[in-house]
Amino acid sequence: MGHVLVVGGTGMLADVSKWHAKSYHKVSILARDKLKMQKIERESSFYSPVLKPRYVSIKTFMNVRRF
């Protein structure tokens, strides 16, 4: 079992996120839209122990310092 990070995994990568969860990979999803993330969680509820949603707001990205 691997660990997969999907950035934007609730939009066009939603099927990728669900496929990895169904393959029993640990899946961390970075998402801005809580409603879309909740939909992924509902659709993958059987696999939910391997889904780790992370909600990120655009403000978080704007506060990141550039090197």
mmCIF file of N, CA and C in Angstrom:
data_model
loop_
_atom_site.group_PDB
_atom_site.id
_atom_site.type_symbol
_atom_site.label_atom_id
_atom_site.label_comp_id
_atom_site.label_asym_id
_atom_site.label_seq_id
_atom_site.Cartn_x
_atom_site.Cartn_y
_atom_site.Cartn_z
ATOM 1 N N MET A 1 0.849 -1.175 0.000
ATOM 2 C CA MET A 1 0.000 0.000 0.000
ATOM 3 C C MET A 1 0.892 1.234 0.000
ATOM 4 N N GLY A 2 0.745 2.092 -1.006
ATOM 5 C CA GLY A 2 1.514 3.321 -1.095
ATOM 6 C C GLY A 2 0.717 4.493 -0.570
ATOM 7 N N HIS A 3 1.327 5.659 -0.629
ATOM 8 C CA HIS A 3 0.662 6.889 -0.211
ATOM 9 C C HIS A 3 0.685 7.828 -1.403
ATOM 10 N N VAL A 4 -0.491 8.319 -1.769
ATOM 11 C CA VAL A 4 -0.651 9.150 -2.949
ATOM 12 C C VAL A 4 -1.151 10.523 -2.526
ATOM 13 N N LEU A 5 -0.546 11.571 -3.053
ATOM 14 C CA LEU A 5 -1.004 12.943 -2.845
ATOM 15 C C LEU A 5 -1.592 13.432 -4.150
ATOM 16 N N VAL A 6 -2.853 13.841 -4.113
ATOM 17 C CA VAL A 6 -3.516 14.356 -5.306
ATOM 18 C C VAL A 6 -3.859 15.812 -5.050
ATOM 19 N N VAL A 7 -3.260 16.698 -5.812
ATOM 20 C CA VAL A 7 -3.533 18.128 -5.686
ATOM 21 C C VAL A 7 -4.658 18.456 -6.661
ATOM 22 N N GLY A 8 -5.722 19.023 -6.136
ATOM 23 C CA GLY A 8 -6.880 19.299 -6.968
ATOM 24 C C GLY A 8 -7.652 18.025 -7.285
ATOM 25 N N GLY A 9 -7.671 17.110 -6.338
ATOM 26 C CA GLY A 9 -8.246 15.792 -6.566
ATOM 27 C C GLY A 9 -9.754 15.716 -6.515
ATOM 28 N N THR A 10 -10.436 16.845 -6.513
ATOM 29 C CA THR A 10 -11.899 16.812 -6.501
ATOM 30 C C THR A 10 -12.486 17.295 -7.814
ATOM 31 N N GLY A 11 -11.677 17.846 -8.661
ATOM 32 C CA GLY A 11 -12.142 18.328 -9.963
ATOM 33 C C GLY A 11 -11.968 17.259 -11.018
ATOM 34 N N MET A 12 -11.155 17.563 -12.027
ATOM 35 C CA MET A 12 -10.978 16.591 -13.105
ATOM 36 C C MET A 12 -10.160 15.375 -12.669
ATOM 37 N N LEU A 13 -9.542 15.439 -11.481
ATOM 38 C CA LEU A 13 -8.795 14.288 -10.960
ATOM 39 C C LEU A 13 -9.591 13.482 -9.932
ATOM 40 N N ALA A 14 -10.881 13.726 -9.843
ATOM 41 C CA ALA A 14 -11.720 13.026 -8.867
ATOM 42 C C ALA A 14 -11.691 11.520 -9.086
ATOM 43 N N ASP A 15 -11.765 11.086 -10.340
ATOM 44 C CA ASP A 15 -11.733 9.649 -10.615
ATOM 45 C C ASP A 15 -10.392 9.044 -10.232
ATOM 46 N N VAL A 16 -9.322 9.797 -10.399
ATOM 47 C CA VAL A 16 -7.993 9.333 -9.999
ATOM 48 C C VAL A 16 -7.952 9.140 -8.487
ATOM 49 N N SER A 17 -8.488 10.098 -7.752
ATOM 50 C CA SER A 17 -8.527 10.008 -6.291
ATOM 51 C C SER A 17 -9.295 8.776 -5.843
ATOM 52 N N LYS A 18 -10.466 8.564 -6.437
ATOM 53 C CA LYS A 18 -11.299 7.422 -6.060
ATOM 54 C C LYS A 18 -10.640 6.101 -6.453
ATOM 55 N N TRP A 19 -9.974 6.064 -7.618
ATOM 56 C CA TRP A 19 -9.314 4.836 -8.052
ATOM 57 C C TRP A 19 -8.224 4.434 -7.061
ATOM 58 N N HIS A 20 -7.427 5.411 -6.630
ATOM 59 C CA HIS A 20 -6.369 5.101 -5.667
ATOM 60 C C HIS A 20 -6.959 4.627 -4.336
ATOM 61 N N ALA A 21 -8.051 5.234 -3.916
ATOM 62 C CA ALA A 21 -8.695 4.805 -2.670
ATOM 63 C C ALA A 21 -9.207 3.369 -2.801
ATOM 64 N N LYS A 22 -9.795 3.058 -3.953
ATOM 65 C CA LYS A 22 -10.308 1.705 -4.175
ATOM 66 C C LYS A 22 -9.176 0.683 -4.283
ATOM 67 N N SER A 23 -7.990 1.153 -4.629
ATOM 68 C CA SER A 23 -6.819 0.267 -4.712
ATOM 69 C C SER A 23 -6.129 0.166 -3.361
ATOM 70 N N TYR A 24 -6.783 0.710 -2.331
ATOM 71 C CA TYR A 24 -6.310 0.676 -0.949
ATOM 72 C C TYR A 24 -4.990 1.405 -0.743
ATOM 73 N N HIS A 25 -4.747 2.405 -1.562
ATOM 74 C CA HIS A 25 -3.628 3.290 -1.295
ATOM 75 C C HIS A 25 -4.094 4.313 -0.262
ATOM 76 N N LYS A 26 -3.162 4.834 0.521
ATOM 77 C CA LYS A 26 -3.498 5.984 1.364
ATOM 78 C C LYS A 26 -3.554 7.174 0.418
ATOM 79 N N VAL A 27 -4.630 7.931 0.481
ATOM 80 C CA VAL A 27 -4.819 9.045 -0.444
ATOM 81 C C VAL A 27 -5.004 10.327 0.344
ATOM 82 N N SER A 28 -4.107 11.285 0.116
ATOM 83 C CA SER A 28 -4.271 12.631 0.664
ATOM 84 C C SER A 28 -4.682 13.528 -0.485
ATOM 85 N N ILE A 29 -5.782 14.222 -0.294
ATOM 86 C CA ILE A 29 -6.303 15.089 -1.345
ATOM 87 C C ILE A 29 -6.261 16.526 -0.861
ATOM 88 N N LEU A 30 -5.608 17.387 -1.632
ATOM 89 C CA LEU A 30 -5.647 18.822 -1.358
ATOM 90 C C LEU A 30 -6.784 19.403 -2.176
ATOM 91 N N ALA A 31 -7.736 20.011 -1.505
ATOM 92 C CA ALA A 31 -8.909 20.530 -2.196
ATOM 93 C C ALA A 31 -9.298 21.891 -1.648
ATOM 94 N N ARG A 32 -9.815 22.738 -2.519
ATOM 95 C CA ARG A 32 -10.314 24.039 -2.085
ATOM 96 C C ARG A 32 -11.812 24.010 -1.844
ATOM 97 N N ASP A 33 -12.509 23.116 -2.511
ATOM 98 C CA ASP A 33 -13.968 23.089 -2.486
ATOM 99 C C ASP A 33 -14.461 21.996 -1.537
ATOM 100 N N LYS A 34 -14.990 22.409 -0.391
ATOM 101 C CA LYS A 34 -15.443 21.434 0.610
ATOM 102 C C LYS A 34 -16.599 20.580 0.100
ATOM 103 N N LEU A 35 -17.495 21.151 -0.682
ATOM 104 C CA LEU A 35 -18.630 20.383 -1.194
ATOM 105 C C LEU A 35 -18.173 19.264 -2.124
ATOM 106 N N LYS A 36 -17.220 19.575 -2.997
ATOM 107 C CA LYS A 36 -16.701 18.546 -3.892
ATOM 108 C C LYS A 36 -15.957 17.464 -3.107
ATOM 109 N N MET A 37 -15.222 17.886 -2.075
ATOM 110 C CA MET A 37 -14.493 16.913 -1.267
ATOM 111 C C MET A 37 -15.456 16.007 -0.514
ATOM 112 N N GLN A 38 -16.535 16.577 0.002
ATOM 113 C CA GLN A 38 -17.535 15.771 0.702
ATOM 114 C C GLN A 38 -18.184 14.770 -0.247
ATOM 115 N N LYS A 39 -18.350 15.156 -1.510
ATOM 116 C CA LYS A 39 -18.898 14.243 -2.514
ATOM 117 C C LYS A 39 -17.945 13.065 -2.722
ATOM 118 N N ILE A 40 -16.651 13.338 -2.831
ATOM 119 C CA ILE A 40 -15.657 12.265 -2.985
ATOM 120 C C ILE A 40 -15.707 11.346 -1.766
ATOM 121 N N GLU A 41 -15.794 11.935 -0.579
ATOM 122 C CA GLU A 41 -15.851 11.125 0.648
ATOM 123 C C GLU A 41 -17.092 10.237 0.670
ATOM 124 N N ARG A 42 -18.248 10.790 0.268
ATOM 125 C CA ARG A 42 -19.485 10.002 0.232
ATOM 126 C C ARG A 42 -19.373 8.857 -0.770
ATOM 127 N N GLU A 43 -18.856 9.167 -1.965
ATOM 128 C CA GLU A 43 -18.765 8.157 -3.013
ATOM 129 C C GLU A 43 -17.742 7.075 -2.678
ATOM 130 N N SER A 44 -16.806 7.395 -1.807
ATOM 131 C CA SER A 44 -15.764 6.437 -1.428
ATOM 132 C C SER A 44 -15.885 6.068 0.041
ATOM 133 N N SER A 45 -17.097 6.118 0.576
ATOM 134 C CA SER A 45 -17.279 5.931 2.009
ATOM 135 C C SER A 45 -16.774 4.567 2.501
ATOM 136 N N PHE A 46 -16.858 3.543 1.666
ATOM 137 C CA PHE A 46 -16.348 2.232 2.061
ATOM 138 C C PHE A 46 -14.836 2.277 2.271
ATOM 139 N N TYR A 47 -14.163 3.152 1.521
ATOM 140 C CA TYR A 47 -12.704 3.244 1.563
ATOM 141 C C TYR A 47 -12.224 4.407 2.419
ATOM 142 N N SER A 48 -13.139 5.062 3.124
ATOM 143 C CA SER A 48 -12.819 6.304 3.834
ATOM 144 C C SER A 48 -11.612 6.239 4.765
ATOM 145 N N PRO A 49 -11.268 5.098 5.388
ATOM 146 C CA PRO A 49 -10.078 5.117 6.251
ATOM 147 C C PRO A 49 -8.786 5.471 5.513
ATOM 148 N N VAL A 50 -8.772 5.286 4.190
ATOM 149 C CA VAL A 50 -7.549 5.596 3.451
ATOM 150 C C VAL A 50 -7.591 6.978 2.806
ATOM 151 N N LEU A 51 -8.733 7.659 2.887
ATOM 152 C CA LEU A 51 -8.836 9.018 2.359
ATOM 153 C C LEU A 51 -8.525 10.021 3.455
ATOM 154 N N LYS A 52 -7.628 10.943 3.160
ATOM 155 C CA LYS A 52 -7.256 11.981 4.115
ATOM 156 C C LYS A 52 -7.473 13.342 3.452
ATOM 157 N N PRO A 53 -8.676 13.913 3.587
ATOM 158 C CA PRO A 53 -8.919 15.203 2.940
ATOM 159 C C PRO A 53 -8.164 16.330 3.629
ATOM 160 N N ARG A 54 -7.648 17.232 2.848
ATOM 161 C CA ARG A 54 -6.982 18.436 3.345
ATOM 162 C C ARG A 54 -7.584 19.623 2.600
ATOM 163 N N TYR A 55 -8.250 20.481 3.346
ATOM 164 C CA TYR A 55 -8.864 21.649 2.732
ATOM 165 C C TYR A 55 -7.868 22.804 2.754
ATOM 166 N N VAL A 56 -7.703 23.442 1.603
ATOM 167 C CA VAL A 56 -6.745 24.532 1.485
ATOM 168 C C VAL A 56 -7.456 25.721 0.852
ATOM 169 N N SER A 57 -7.362 26.867 1.491
ATOM 170 C CA SER A 57 -7.969 28.063 0.917
ATOM 171 C C SER A 57 -6.939 28.789 0.055
ATOM 172 N N ILE A 58 -7.421 29.604 -0.833
ATOM 173 C CA ILE A 58 -6.528 30.370 -1.700
ATOM 174 C C ILE A 58 -5.673 31.324 -0.864
ATOM 175 N N LYS A 59 -6.191 31.762 0.283
ATOM 176 C CA LYS A 59 -5.424 32.641 1.168
ATOM 177 C C LYS A 59 -4.172 31.939 1.670
ATOM 178 N N THR A 60 -4.272 30.631 1.895
ATOM 179 C CA THR A 60 -3.109 29.870 2.341
ATOM 180 C C THR A 60 -2.000 29.944 1.296
ATOM 181 N N PHE A 61 -2.370 29.777 0.035
ATOM 182 C CA PHE A 61 -1.369 29.843 -1.021
ATOM 183 C C PHE A 61 -0.770 31.235 -1.141
ATOM 184 N N MET A 62 -1.566 32.256 -0.931
ATOM 185 C CA MET A 62 -1.079 33.623 -1.069
ATOM 186 C C MET A 62 -0.134 33.999 0.071
ATOM 187 N N ASN A 63 -0.217 33.301 1.201
ATOM 188 C CA ASN A 63 0.649 33.601 2.335
ATOM 189 C C ASN A 63 1.974 32.832 2.308
ATOM 190 N N VAL A 64 2.155 31.994 1.313
ATOM 191 C CA VAL A 64 3.402 31.231 1.204
ATOM 192 C C VAL A 64 4.509 32.157 0.725
ATOM 193 N N ARG A 65 5.616 32.147 1.438
ATOM 194 C CA ARG A 65 6.750 32.994 1.034
ATOM 195 C C ARG A 65 7.482 32.363 -0.132
ATOM 196 N N ARG A 66 7.907 33.205 -1.010
ATOM 197 C CA ARG A 66 8.696 32.731 -2.151
ATOM 198 C C ARG A 66 10.164 32.834 -1.807
ATOM 199 N N PHE A 67 10.913 31.836 -2.236
ATOM 200 C CA PHE A 67 12.340 31.805 -1.928
ATOM 201 C C PHE A 67 13.131 32.529 -2.984
#
